[in-house]
mmCIF file of C-alpha atoms in Angstrom:
data_model
loop_
_atom_site.group_PDB
_atom_site.id
_atom_site.type_symbol
_atom_site.label_atom_id
_atom_site.label_comp_id
_atom_site.label_asym_id
_atom_site.label_seq_id
_atom_site.Cartn_x
_atom_site.Cartn_y
_atom_site.Cartn_z
ATOM 1 C CA MET A 24 84.933 103.001 88.036
ATOM 2 C CA ASN A 25 81.858 102.132 86.393
ATOM 3 C CA ASP A 26 78.252 103.608 86.203
ATOM 4 C CA LEU A 27 77.141 100.440 88.395
ATOM 5 C CA GLN A 28 79.853 101.135 91.119
ATOM 6 C CA ASN A 29 78.484 104.635 91.362
ATOM 7 C CA GLN A 30 74.960 103.577 92.283
ATOM 8 C CA VAL A 31 75.595 103.296 96.339
ATOM 9 C CA PRO A 32 72.353 101.925 97.813
ATOM 10 C CA GLN A 33 71.199 103.130 101.311
ATOM 11 C CA LEU A 34 73.614 105.912 102.071
ATOM 12 C CA ASP A 35 73.725 106.761 105.843
ATOM 13 C CA ALA A 36 74.265 110.533 105.489
ATOM 14 C CA ALA A 37 72.095 111.700 102.301
ATOM 15 C CA HIS A 38 68.884 111.884 104.297
ATOM 16 C CA SER A 39 70.354 114.531 106.292
ATOM 17 C CA TRP A 40 72.449 116.502 103.924
ATOM 18 C CA GLU A 41 71.279 119.921 102.617
ATOM 19 C CA SER A 42 72.481 120.701 99.477
ATOM 20 C CA ARG A 43 73.958 124.415 99.139
ATOM 21 C CA ALA A 44 75.734 126.488 96.677
ATOM 22 C CA GLU A 45 79.262 126.656 96.725
ATOM 23 C CA LYS A 46 80.678 129.808 98.972
ATOM 24 C CA PRO A 47 83.610 131.661 96.797
ATOM 25 C CA ILE A 48 86.982 131.794 98.089
ATOM 26 C CA ASP A 49 87.786 135.113 99.415
ATOM 27 C CA ARG A 50 90.254 137.159 96.755
ATOM 28 C CA ARG A 51 92.455 137.922 99.826
ATOM 29 C CA PHE A 52 93.180 134.241 100.098
ATOM 30 C CA PHE A 53 94.554 134.318 96.303
ATOM 31 C CA GLU A 54 96.625 137.585 97.150
ATOM 32 C CA PHE A 55 98.260 135.860 100.556
ATOM 33 C CA GLN A 56 99.332 132.846 98.388
ATOM 34 C CA PHE A 57 100.653 135.314 95.488
ATOM 35 C CA GLU A 58 102.305 137.222 98.350
ATOM 36 C CA VAL A 59 104.286 134.062 99.667
ATOM 37 C CA ALA A 60 105.324 133.249 95.937
ATOM 38 C CA LYS A 61 106.374 136.866 95.349
ATOM 39 C CA ILE A 62 108.486 137.014 98.790
ATOM 40 C CA LEU A 63 109.946 133.609 97.667
ATOM 41 C CA SER A 64 110.848 134.871 94.383
ATOM 42 C CA ARG A 65 112.626 137.795 95.615
ATOM 43 C CA ARG A 66 114.848 135.629 98.220
ATOM 44 C CA SER A 67 115.842 132.861 95.954
ATOM 45 C CA HIS A 68 116.238 134.950 92.960
ATOM 46 C CA ALA A 69 113.736 132.517 91.075
ATOM 47 C CA PRO A 70 111.654 133.834 88.731
ATOM 48 C CA LEU A 71 107.821 134.521 89.831
ATOM 49 C CA ASN A 72 106.380 131.805 87.611
ATOM 50 C CA GLN A 73 108.791 129.295 89.117
ATOM 51 C CA THR A 74 107.663 130.072 92.419
ATOM 52 C CA VAL A 75 103.884 130.383 91.856
ATOM 53 C CA GLY A 76 104.134 126.672 90.474
ATOM 54 C CA LYS A 77 106.021 125.554 93.659
ATOM 55 C CA TYR A 78 103.778 127.537 96.118
ATOM 56 C CA ALA A 79 100.715 128.802 94.781
ATOM 57 C CA PRO A 80 98.247 125.933 93.868
ATOM 58 C CA PHE A 81 94.966 128.484 93.609
ATOM 59 C CA ILE A 82 97.248 130.885 91.334
ATOM 60 C CA ILE A 83 98.507 128.033 89.203
ATOM 61 C CA ARG A 84 95.086 125.948 88.952
ATOM 62 C CA ASN A 85 93.352 128.944 87.806
ATOM 63 C CA LEU A 86 96.210 129.999 85.200
ATOM 64 C CA LEU A 87 96.123 126.454 83.717
ATOM 65 C CA LYS A 88 94.040 123.541 81.826
ATOM 66 C CA PRO A 89 92.710 121.380 84.267
ATOM 67 C CA THR A 90 94.989 118.700 82.958
ATOM 68 C CA GLU A 91 98.505 121.189 82.970
ATOM 69 C CA ALA A 92 97.393 122.581 86.638
ATOM 70 C CA ILE A 93 97.912 118.469 88.378
ATOM 71 C CA SER A 94 101.748 118.858 87.291
ATOM 72 C CA GLY A 95 102.105 122.453 88.477
ATOM 73 C CA LYS A 96 105.007 123.436 86.367
ATOM 74 C CA PRO A 97 105.627 126.709 86.210
ATOM 75 C CA GLU A 98 106.881 126.921 82.486
ATOM 76 C CA GLU A 99 103.199 125.931 81.381
ATOM 77 C CA ILE A 100 101.947 129.267 82.650
ATOM 78 C CA PRO A 101 101.053 130.729 79.279
ATOM 79 C CA ASP A 102 103.419 133.568 77.890
ATOM 80 C CA ASN A 103 100.962 135.793 77.770
ATOM 81 C CA ILE A 104 99.701 135.975 81.418
ATOM 82 C CA LEU A 105 102.466 138.292 82.900
ATOM 83 C CA PRO A 106 103.722 138.530 86.700
ATOM 84 C CA GLU A 107 101.765 142.111 87.159
ATOM 85 C CA ILE A 108 98.862 140.370 85.525
ATOM 86 C CA MET A 109 98.707 136.928 87.069
ATOM 87 C CA LEU A 110 96.656 137.526 90.284
ATOM 88 C CA ASP A 111 93.847 139.210 88.609
ATOM 89 C CA ALA A 112 94.086 137.063 85.659
ATOM 90 C CA ALA A 113 94.051 133.514 88.158
ATOM 91 C CA TYR A 114 90.762 135.272 90.288
ATOM 92 C CA LYS A 115 89.001 136.213 87.424
ATOM 93 C CA ASN A 116 88.957 132.886 85.608
ATOM 94 C CA TYR A 117 88.433 131.605 89.284
ATOM 95 C CA THR A 118 85.004 133.325 89.493
ATOM 96 C CA THR A 119 83.957 132.764 86.481
ATOM 97 C CA ILE A 120 84.811 129.328 85.910
ATOM 98 C CA GLY A 121 85.782 128.118 88.992
ATOM 99 C CA VAL A 122 82.457 128.565 91.222
ATOM 100 C CA SER A 123 79.468 126.866 90.151
ATOM 101 C CA ASP A 124 76.024 128.100 91.067
ATOM 102 C CA ARG A 125 74.652 124.569 91.709
ATOM 103 C CA PRO A 126 73.495 122.960 95.046
ATOM 104 C CA ILE A 127 76.206 120.727 95.799
ATOM 105 C CA PRO A 128 74.850 116.927 95.960
ATOM 106 C CA TYR A 129 75.761 114.735 98.633
ATOM 107 C CA HIS A 130 77.115 112.056 96.073
ATOM 108 C CA GLU A 131 79.324 112.548 93.271
ATOM 109 C CA GLY A 132 81.582 110.004 91.903
ATOM 110 C CA ARG A 133 83.808 108.920 95.161
ATOM 111 C CA ARG A 134 82.621 112.107 97.048
ATOM 112 C CA PHE A 135 80.339 111.275 100.045
ATOM 113 C CA GLY A 136 79.186 114.450 101.714
ATOM 114 C CA CYS A 137 82.849 115.965 102.798
ATOM 115 C CA PHE A 138 84.741 113.112 102.496
ATOM 116 C CA ALA A 139 86.122 111.810 98.809
ATOM 117 C CA TYR A 140 88.621 108.870 98.215
ATOM 118 C CA ASP A 141 91.049 107.871 95.509
ATOM 119 C CA TYR A 142 92.085 104.124 95.109
ATOM 120 C CA HIS A 143 95.453 103.132 94.358
ATOM 121 C CA ASP A 144 95.293 99.673 92.668
ATOM 122 C CA LYS A 145 99.344 99.187 92.957
ATOM 123 C CA GLU A 146 99.288 99.550 96.674
ATOM 124 C CA ASN A 147 95.619 98.230 97.456
ATOM 125 C CA ALA A 148 95.410 101.285 99.059
ATOM 126 C CA VAL A 149 92.511 104.146 99.923
ATOM 127 C CA GLU A 150 93.635 107.473 100.548
ATOM 128 C CA LEU A 151 90.822 110.099 102.139
ATOM 129 C CA HIS A 152 90.014 113.463 101.752
ATOM 130 C CA PHE A 153 88.677 116.279 103.127
ATOM 131 C CA PHE A 154 86.538 119.406 102.091
ATOM 132 C CA ASN A 155 83.892 121.223 103.356
ATOM 133 C CA ALA A 156 81.069 120.644 100.745
ATOM 134 C CA GLU A 157 78.284 121.581 103.265
ATOM 135 C CA PHE A 158 79.067 125.279 102.889
ATOM 136 C CA ASP A 159 77.030 125.909 106.317
ATOM 137 C CA SER A 160 77.357 128.737 108.884
ATOM 138 C CA ILE A 161 78.543 125.745 111.335
ATOM 139 C CA GLY A 162 81.683 124.427 110.580
ATOM 140 C CA PRO A 163 81.972 121.032 109.314
ATOM 141 C CA LEU A 164 84.238 119.721 112.432
ATOM 142 C CA SER A 165 82.534 121.298 115.100
ATOM 143 C CA THR A 166 80.881 118.958 117.738
ATOM 144 C CA LYS A 167 77.090 118.969 116.314
ATOM 145 C CA LYS A 168 78.484 117.660 112.549
ATOM 146 C CA ILE A 169 80.132 114.746 114.455
ATOM 147 C CA SER A 170 77.351 112.235 113.523
ATOM 148 C CA ALA A 171 77.309 113.485 110.002
ATOM 149 C CA ARG A 172 81.058 113.029 109.316
ATOM 150 C CA ARG A 173 80.566 109.711 110.760
ATOM 151 C CA ALA A 174 77.853 108.756 108.336
ATOM 152 C CA GLU A 175 79.708 110.089 105.701
ATOM 153 C CA ILE A 176 82.834 107.906 106.252
ATOM 154 C CA THR A 177 80.316 105.002 106.711
ATOM 155 C CA ASP A 178 79.373 105.312 103.444
ATOM 156 C CA VAL A 179 82.714 105.814 102.050
ATOM 157 C CA MET A 180 84.144 102.610 103.558
ATOM 158 C CA LYS A 181 81.033 100.684 102.291
ATOM 159 C CA ALA A 182 81.780 101.823 98.829
ATOM 160 C CA ILE A 183 85.389 100.484 99.262
ATOM 161 C CA ARG A 184 84.274 97.345 100.978
ATOM 162 C CA ARG A 185 81.684 96.716 97.733
ATOM 163 C CA ASP A 186 84.038 97.811 94.943
ATOM 164 C CA TYR A 187 87.501 97.257 96.262
ATOM 165 C CA PRO A 188 87.320 94.376 98.409
ATOM 166 C CA GLU A 189 91.025 93.787 97.742
ATOM 167 C CA ALA A 190 91.824 97.194 99.930
ATOM 168 C CA ILE A 191 94.448 96.872 102.682
ATOM 169 C CA GLU A 192 95.176 100.075 104.186
ATOM 170 C CA VAL A 193 93.744 103.901 104.162
ATOM 171 C CA ARG A 194 95.976 106.789 103.853
ATOM 172 C CA GLY A 195 95.757 110.488 104.760
ATOM 173 C CA ARG A 196 97.628 113.705 104.195
ATOM 174 C CA SER A 197 96.507 116.911 105.452
ATOM 175 C CA TRP A 198 97.194 119.627 108.236
ATOM 176 C CA LEU A 199 93.790 118.986 110.027
ATOM 177 C CA TYR A 200 95.206 115.539 111.779
ATOM 178 C CA ASN A 201 96.545 117.824 114.040
ATOM 179 C CA PHE A 202 93.285 118.359 115.626
ATOM 180 C CA ASP A 203 91.027 116.497 117.939
ATOM 181 C CA ALA A 204 88.028 117.522 116.238
ATOM 182 C CA TYR A 205 88.836 115.701 112.825
ATOM 183 C CA GLN A 206 91.002 112.479 114.582
ATOM 184 C CA ARG A 207 88.070 111.430 116.511
ATOM 185 C CA LEU A 208 86.609 110.470 113.292
ATOM 186 C CA PHE A 209 89.274 107.560 112.864
ATOM 187 C CA PRO A 210 90.327 104.359 114.142
ATOM 188 C CA GLU A 211 93.246 104.910 117.163
ATOM 189 C CA SER A 212 95.513 102.663 114.978
ATOM 190 C CA TYR A 213 95.031 104.975 111.874
ATOM 191 C CA ILE A 214 95.825 107.946 114.092
ATOM 192 C CA SER A 215 99.069 106.375 116.369
ATOM 193 C CA HIS A 216 100.818 106.146 112.822
ATOM 194 C CA MET A 217 100.802 109.928 112.156
ATOM 195 C CA THR A 218 103.937 111.350 110.900
ATOM 196 C CA PRO A 219 104.980 114.959 109.429
ATOM 197 C CA ASP A 220 104.725 115.720 105.805
ATOM 198 C CA LYS A 221 108.346 116.806 104.951
ATOM 199 C CA ASP A 222 107.404 116.359 101.170
ATOM 200 C CA GLU A 223 107.941 119.931 99.651
ATOM 201 C CA SER A 224 105.631 119.366 96.966
ATOM 202 C CA SER A 225 102.502 119.672 99.411
ATOM 203 C CA TRP A 226 102.662 122.943 98.961
ATOM 204 C CA ILE A 227 100.893 122.910 95.527
ATOM 205 C CA HIS A 228 98.533 120.462 96.416
ATOM 206 C CA GLY A 229 95.466 122.622 97.071
ATOM 207 C CA THR A 230 94.186 122.583 100.529
ATOM 208 C CA ARG A 231 96.486 120.112 101.900
ATOM 209 C CA ILE A 232 98.347 122.729 103.549
ATOM 210 C CA TRP A 233 96.869 125.987 102.619
ATOM 211 C CA GLY A 234 93.468 124.849 103.968
ATOM 212 C CA GLN A 235 94.119 126.348 107.686
ATOM 213 C CA PHE A 236 94.375 129.638 106.261
ATOM 214 C CA MET A 237 90.970 129.932 105.106
ATOM 215 C CA ASP A 238 88.112 129.908 107.519
ATOM 216 C CA SER A 239 84.291 127.551 107.002
ATOM 217 C CA ASP A 240 83.260 130.508 105.081
ATOM 218 C CA ASN A 241 85.897 130.615 102.548
ATOM 219 C CA HIS A 242 87.443 133.694 103.945
ATOM 220 C CA LEU A 243 91.146 134.323 104.842
ATOM 221 C CA ARG A 244 92.398 133.656 108.445
ATOM 222 C CA GLU A 245 94.261 137.273 108.409
ATOM 223 C CA ASP A 246 94.831 136.472 112.022
ATOM 224 C CA MET A 247 97.579 133.500 111.218
ATOM 225 C CA THR A 248 98.767 135.061 107.981
ATOM 226 C CA GLU A 249 100.673 137.931 109.220
ATOM 227 C CA LYS A 250 102.793 135.891 111.580
ATOM 228 C CA PHE A 251 103.430 133.506 108.442
ATOM 229 C CA LEU A 252 104.295 136.114 105.919
ATOM 230 C CA ALA A 253 106.965 137.088 108.774
ATOM 231 C CA SER A 254 108.648 133.660 108.937
ATOM 232 C CA VAL A 255 108.538 133.215 105.118
ATOM 233 C CA GLN A 256 110.809 136.653 104.820
ATOM 234 C CA VAL A 257 113.454 134.973 107.108
ATOM 235 C CA LEU A 258 113.421 131.449 107.556
ATOM 236 C CA PRO A 259 115.650 129.231 104.866
ATOM 237 C CA VAL A 260 112.798 127.671 102.327
ATOM 238 C CA ASP A 261 113.211 124.277 103.235
ATOM 239 C CA GLN A 262 112.173 125.263 106.622
ATOM 240 C CA LEU A 263 109.100 126.972 105.960
ATOM 241 C CA MET A 264 106.923 123.802 106.988
ATOM 242 C CA SER A 265 107.879 124.682 110.609
ATOM 243 C CA ALA A 266 106.066 128.288 110.543
ATOM 244 C CA LEU A 267 102.909 126.402 109.873
ATOM 245 C CA PRO A 268 100.091 126.756 112.411
ATOM 246 C CA ALA A 269 99.470 123.040 111.637
ATOM 247 C CA PRO A 270 102.110 121.355 109.623
ATOM 248 C CA PRO A 271 100.763 118.935 107.411
ATOM 249 C CA MET A 272 100.580 115.269 108.675
ATOM 250 C CA ILE A 273 100.933 111.493 107.240
ATOM 251 C CA VAL A 274 98.773 109.134 108.593
ATOM 252 C CA SER A 275 97.954 105.447 107.509
ATOM 253 C CA GLY A 276 96.274 102.050 108.943
ATOM 254 C CA PRO A 277 94.805 98.927 108.353
ATOM 255 C CA ILE A 278 90.991 99.172 106.517
ATOM 256 C CA THR A 279 89.873 96.001 108.526
ATOM 257 C CA ASP A 280 90.255 98.600 111.505
ATOM 258 C CA PHE A 281 88.119 101.207 109.555
ATOM 259 C CA TYR A 282 85.721 98.482 109.069
ATOM 260 C CA LYS A 283 85.298 97.235 112.583
ATOM 261 C CA PHE A 284 85.125 101.317 113.921
ATOM 262 C CA TYR A 285 82.329 101.662 111.504
ATOM 263 C CA GLY A 286 80.480 98.257 111.984
ATOM 264 C CA ILE A 287 80.744 97.239 108.370
ATOM 265 C CA GLU A 288 80.894 93.525 107.785
#
């Protein structure tokens, strides 16, 4: 996308956006993810590097270079990162270079507030992403924030309508689609096509699954972790998603319904 495409006029939600610095993720969240990888390593007799590569995205992301972390290949973990220092090395890298202290702007590239998108040319499809870029004391999906989130999606859709008029479909994959607080932001035709995400590779995609174990302050939700860890100890590995409080879902719908829902002509 060129510079002209990044210059979006009249952003609906920009005027109400309060830029705040990023809140660092709690170390206990890294410890939790690492513990899951260790349990699965013991149970499957697989090398820890392998289970970290498959189930601990926040560990591997901070051990590899960004271009390597996208693939998440266990063998790409540097040889000098031994199992006993893996957790410490990952969290040190995260706190040293992975956290920015600059205020987060409303619009950056394909992100508008808490929503961002990717565009898949071959399918003429838009993939929506959500993450808490507000770093506010009030959760981003609270009732008080509905109008802000709707305005952000409006800006996303306006940008897509302008830059990718050939787009025909909107897609999403996240644990958030289990909740009314998130569903209410989308057209009924989008939510009604919701199916469970059974793709095992989803474990390594950042917050697609793991986000449910963090609160809006990026602290570990310890009330949820104990039960999940107990399930990891006994469930077959290919059934781990059944132990999640909110299994990831896949959704899709016509982009024309989004344009209608958000009054975009």
